[in-house]
Structures are given as C-alpha cells and as structure tokens.
Amino acid sequence: MKSLAISTLLLTSATVAGTTAKNSQEQVFRYTNANGVVVFSDKKPKDRPYERLLFDCYACNPDSKINWQRTPLFTAKYQTEISKAAARYQLDPALIRAVIHAESAFNSGALSRSGAVGLMQLMPETAKEVGVANRYNARENINGGSRYLAQLLERFNGDIALACAAYNAGPTLVEQLGAIPNYPETKSYVERVQILLQRYRQL
C-alpha cells in the first residue's frame, strides 16, 4: 500500500467496496502531513503524531495464518484491571482476557476501521452505555467492555458462543437468528475466542 492523501469518506467507501485488504493483522497509519493533508499509509510517520487503524478485530480474519492453539498468550498485562472487572461483573477472567486478545491483541491504542477503540474495541455508543468516558484508558475500557460482555451473557442465558457472536456482530441480529450469524468473520471470531478461552483457563 502506498501513502494516500484521501478523505475519511473515501477510505470508508474503499473499505465497503472491498478494495481495502481485510487481513486482521494489517494496519494503516493516519496522520496530517506538513501541508495539512490527511494521509493514510502503511508506513509509520517518524516526525508527527499519528493514529494506528486496524481494519478488523485481531481474530476476525477467516484467512488468518495465526495458529490460535499455539500463538503466545498475554499472561501478565492488565492483571489488576481484569481481576477487578471479573469480580465486579461475575465473569471468568479468562473470558475477559480471551476477548481482549481476540479484539485487539492487548493493544490499548487499537482503532478499527469502524471506529471501535481500545483493548475491548468499544464503539462510541456502547462506551456511552457502559459509562466509559475515555475508550483509550485501559482501566475504563476493560471495565466497560466487561460490563457489556456480562450484559450479553445475561441476555443469551450464559451462552458464551452467542454472547461472543453478539459482541462481534451485534445482539439484535444474534437474537433474531437465535444462532451465530453465518458471517465468516463472526464465525472465525467466536471459534478463536473459545480457543483462547480454553487456553487462558489452563494457565
């Protein structure tokens, strides 16, 4: 990918049209150049502030080459925050850790193409609903994402697969179908969260 001076609208249109690569590990850096033009590039700028955009959640790409049974786990990061959220919302801390891993690979600065932010990739409306003021703040993001995950588990009677599908594709659709939507991205996401969950539980 070469550097492109294009508007957010054009980037969104390209993404919707399928012209933007959908590799979950691909990333683009957005910054404003010396001429005041917004630039999207796969090269990190050396001399100015930037935002890193992830085009999908970390585990959403059906064609991912990651071995999810063997990929290194994040065992030490945010232990206090995860433990507190797990206790507060009566969640398995391994589930919170698995969702964070699947959503952002523990990158607190992650920003998806759809505008989801932070460790648990919260959208603005979701963040507002769960009381998160700063989505980039790790403690707030984990607390808010865990609260939302707990709500989904309650909504889907403790079914982790359906709750995770709802976390990815939205609860209304999952509720209407009564099943995991037949989207390759969502099916891959749910499968990988479950793999990660079992691995984190074994620690």
Short mmCIF file of C-alpha atoms in Angstrom, two decimals:
data_model
loop_
_atom_site.label_atom_id
_atom_site.label_comp_id
_atom_site.label_asym_id
_atom_site.label_seq_id
_atom_site.Cartn_x
_atom_site.Cartn_y
_atom_site.Cartn_z
CA MET A 1 0.00 0.00 0.00
CA LYS A 2 1.36 3.40 -0.91
CA SER A 3 0.70 6.58 1.01
CA LEU A 4 -2.62 8.11 0.05
CA ALA A 5 -3.82 11.63 0.74
CA ILE A 6 -7.53 10.91 0.80
CA SER A 7 -10.52 11.78 2.91
CA THR A 8 -12.03 9.56 5.56
CA LEU A 9 -15.10 9.27 3.33
CA LEU A 10 -13.02 7.85 0.50
CA LEU A 11 -11.29 5.41 2.84
CA THR A 12 -14.65 4.24 4.14
CA SER A 13 -16.02 3.87 0.62
CA ALA A 14 -13.00 1.86 -0.43
CA THR A 15 -13.34 -0.39 2.57
CA VAL A 16 -17.03 -1.02 1.96
CA ALA A 17 -16.32 -1.76 -1.68
CA GLY A 18 -13.82 -4.36 -0.62
CA THR A 19 -10.76 -2.63 -2.04
CA THR A 20 -9.07 -2.38 1.34
CA ALA A 21 -7.31 -5.59 2.35
CA LYS A 22 -9.12 -7.39 5.16
CA ASN A 23 -6.17 -9.02 6.84
CA SER A 24 -6.73 -8.66 10.57
CA GLN A 25 -3.03 -8.04 11.09
CA GLU A 26 -2.82 -5.23 8.52
CA GLN A 27 -2.69 -1.73 9.82
CA VAL A 28 -2.69 1.76 8.38
CA PHE A 29 -1.32 4.92 9.96
CA ARG A 30 -3.40 8.09 9.70
CA TYR A 31 -1.72 11.45 10.18
CA THR A 32 -1.71 15.02 8.90
CA ASN A 33 1.29 15.97 6.77
CA ALA A 34 3.14 19.28 6.67
CA ASN A 35 0.66 20.64 4.12
CA GLY A 36 -2.33 19.92 6.35
CA VAL A 37 -3.47 16.95 4.26
CA VAL A 38 -4.74 13.80 5.99
CA VAL A 39 -2.61 10.86 4.88
CA PHE A 40 -3.28 7.13 5.18
CA SER A 41 -0.18 4.99 4.84
CA ASP A 42 1.21 1.60 5.81
CA LYS A 43 4.38 3.41 6.91
CA LYS A 44 4.52 4.91 10.40
CA PRO A 45 5.44 8.63 10.24
CA LYS A 46 8.65 9.48 12.06
CA ASP A 47 8.13 13.15 12.79
CA ARG A 48 4.47 13.72 13.65
CA PRO A 49 1.54 12.35 15.68
CA TYR A 50 -0.45 9.53 14.15
CA GLU A 51 -3.30 7.09 14.76
CA ARG A 52 -2.96 3.39 14.01
CA LEU A 53 -6.03 1.93 12.31
CA LEU A 54 -6.76 -1.79 12.46
CA PHE A 55 -9.05 -2.88 9.65
CA ASP A 56 -10.68 -5.72 11.55
CA CYS A 57 -10.53 -7.09 15.04
CA TYR A 58 -7.42 -9.16 15.59
CA ALA A 59 -9.20 -12.53 15.38
CA CYS A 60 -11.82 -11.70 12.74
CA ASN A 61 -9.95 -12.58 9.55
CA PRO A 62 -11.14 -16.01 8.32
CA ASP A 63 -7.90 -16.37 6.36
CA SER A 64 -5.61 -15.63 9.31
CA LYS A 65 -2.44 -17.71 9.29
CA ILE A 66 -2.10 -17.48 13.08
CA ASN A 67 -2.07 -20.81 14.89
CA TRP A 68 -4.57 -19.97 17.62
CA GLN A 69 -3.68 -23.11 19.57
CA ARG A 70 -0.05 -22.00 19.84
CA THR A 71 0.08 -18.22 19.48
CA PRO A 72 1.68 -16.66 22.58
CA LEU A 73 -0.76 -15.63 25.29
CA PHE A 74 -0.76 -12.33 27.16
CA THR A 75 -0.44 -13.57 30.71
CA ALA A 76 0.80 -10.54 32.61
CA LYS A 77 -0.82 -7.46 31.10
CA TYR A 78 -3.62 -5.68 32.99
CA GLN A 79 -3.97 -8.34 35.69
CA THR A 80 -5.37 -5.91 38.25
CA GLU A 81 -7.88 -4.35 35.86
CA ILE A 82 -9.08 -7.73 34.59
CA SER A 83 -9.38 -9.20 38.09
CA LYS A 84 -11.41 -6.24 39.33
CA ALA A 85 -13.74 -6.30 36.33
CA ALA A 86 -14.20 -10.06 36.63
CA ALA A 87 -15.17 -9.75 40.29
CA ARG A 88 -17.42 -6.77 39.67
CA TYR A 89 -19.40 -8.39 36.86
CA GLN A 90 -19.04 -12.04 37.93
CA LEU A 91 -17.11 -13.01 34.82
CA ASP A 92 -14.41 -15.58 34.25
CA PRO A 93 -11.20 -13.53 33.99
CA ALA A 94 -10.04 -15.96 31.30
CA LEU A 95 -13.01 -14.89 29.17
CA ILE A 96 -12.17 -11.20 29.54
CA ARG A 97 -8.57 -11.93 28.62
CA ALA A 98 -9.64 -14.05 25.62
CA VAL A 99 -11.92 -11.29 24.32
CA ILE A 100 -9.20 -8.66 24.72
CA HIS A 101 -6.76 -10.92 22.88
CA ALA A 102 -9.25 -11.53 20.06
CA GLU A 103 -10.31 -7.90 19.79
CA SER A 104 -7.01 -6.02 19.94
CA ALA A 105 -4.15 -8.37 20.84
CA PHE A 106 -3.83 -6.29 24.02
CA ASN A 107 -3.15 -3.08 22.08
CA SER A 108 -4.74 -0.28 24.13
CA GLY A 109 -4.33 2.13 21.21
CA ALA A 110 -6.14 -0.03 18.67
CA LEU A 111 -8.63 1.75 16.41
CA SER A 112 -10.69 -0.28 13.95
CA ARG A 113 -11.99 0.87 10.59
CA SER A 114 -15.50 1.05 12.08
CA GLY A 115 -14.39 3.35 14.90
CA ALA A 116 -14.08 0.79 17.70
CA VAL A 117 -11.36 1.76 20.15
CA GLY A 118 -9.04 0.23 22.71
CA LEU A 119 -8.43 -3.13 24.31
CA MET A 120 -12.01 -4.38 24.04
CA GLN A 121 -12.79 -2.36 20.90
CA LEU A 122 -15.69 -0.29 22.18
CA MET A 123 -17.85 1.68 19.77
CA PRO A 124 -18.84 5.21 20.89
CA GLU A 125 -22.47 4.31 21.63
CA THR A 126 -21.50 1.18 23.54
CA ALA A 127 -18.92 3.09 25.56
CA LYS A 128 -21.54 5.67 26.48
CA GLU A 129 -23.99 2.97 27.57
CA VAL A 130 -21.47 1.34 29.89
CA GLY A 131 -20.07 4.58 31.31
CA VAL A 132 -16.72 4.79 29.54
CA ALA A 133 -15.53 8.37 29.04
CA ASN A 134 -12.10 7.59 27.60
CA ARG A 135 -12.01 4.47 25.44
CA TYR A 136 -8.21 4.60 25.24
CA ASN A 137 -7.91 4.35 29.02
CA ALA A 138 -7.14 0.69 29.76
CA ARG A 139 -8.95 0.56 33.09
CA GLU A 140 -12.11 2.21 31.73
CA ASN A 141 -12.08 0.13 28.55
CA ILE A 142 -11.71 -3.17 30.38
CA ASN A 143 -14.36 -2.24 32.92
CA GLY A 144 -16.80 -1.07 30.24
CA GLY A 145 -16.14 -3.95 27.88
CA SER A 146 -16.55 -6.45 30.72
CA ARG A 147 -19.81 -4.82 31.78
CA TYR A 148 -21.09 -5.09 28.21
CA LEU A 149 -19.94 -8.71 27.95
CA ALA A 150 -21.76 -9.53 31.19
CA GLN A 151 -24.92 -7.93 29.81
CA LEU A 152 -24.66 -10.06 26.69
CA LEU A 153 -24.15 -13.24 28.71
CA GLU A 154 -27.26 -12.43 30.71
CA ARG A 155 -29.19 -11.67 27.53
CA PHE A 156 -28.17 -15.01 25.99
CA ASN A 157 -28.63 -17.10 29.13
CA GLY A 158 -24.95 -17.66 29.76
CA ASP A 159 -24.22 -18.99 26.27
CA ILE A 160 -20.65 -17.85 25.69
CA ALA A 161 -20.69 -18.55 21.95
CA LEU A 162 -23.83 -16.46 21.37
CA ALA A 163 -22.61 -13.69 23.67
CA CYS A 164 -19.33 -13.51 21.76
CA ALA A 165 -21.17 -13.54 18.44
CA ALA A 166 -23.27 -10.65 19.72
CA TYR A 167 -20.14 -8.82 20.86
CA ASN A 168 -18.86 -9.08 17.30
CA ALA A 169 -21.97 -8.80 15.11
CA GLY A 170 -24.46 -7.08 17.41
CA PRO A 171 -27.00 -8.58 19.84
CA THR A 172 -30.12 -7.78 17.79
CA LEU A 173 -29.04 -9.92 14.85
CA VAL A 174 -27.97 -12.80 17.06
CA GLU A 175 -31.22 -12.61 18.98
CA GLN A 176 -33.26 -12.62 15.77
CA LEU A 177 -31.38 -15.64 14.42
CA GLY A 178 -31.06 -17.47 17.70
CA ALA A 179 -27.69 -18.59 16.41
CA ILE A 180 -24.26 -17.39 15.38
CA PRO A 181 -24.67 -15.36 12.16
CA ASN A 182 -23.33 -17.10 9.08
CA TYR A 183 -20.66 -14.49 8.55
CA PRO A 184 -17.14 -15.88 8.06
CA GLU A 185 -15.69 -13.10 10.23
CA THR A 186 -18.08 -13.70 13.11
CA LYS A 187 -17.77 -17.48 12.96
CA SER A 188 -13.98 -17.19 12.96
CA TYR A 189 -14.09 -14.74 15.84
CA VAL A 190 -16.29 -16.95 18.03
CA GLU A 191 -14.22 -20.04 17.31
CA ARG A 192 -10.98 -18.24 18.18
CA VAL A 193 -12.32 -16.66 21.35
CA GLN A 194 -13.32 -20.13 22.51
CA ILE A 195 -9.85 -21.49 21.74
CA LEU A 196 -8.23 -18.62 23.60
CA LEU A 197 -10.65 -19.01 26.49
CA GLN A 198 -9.69 -22.65 27.00
CA ARG A 199 -6.01 -21.80 26.79
CA TYR A 200 -6.28 -18.92 29.30
CA ARG A 201 -8.27 -21.15 31.64
CA GLN A 202 -5.40 -23.65 31.67
CA LEU A 203 -2.88 -21.12 32.98
#
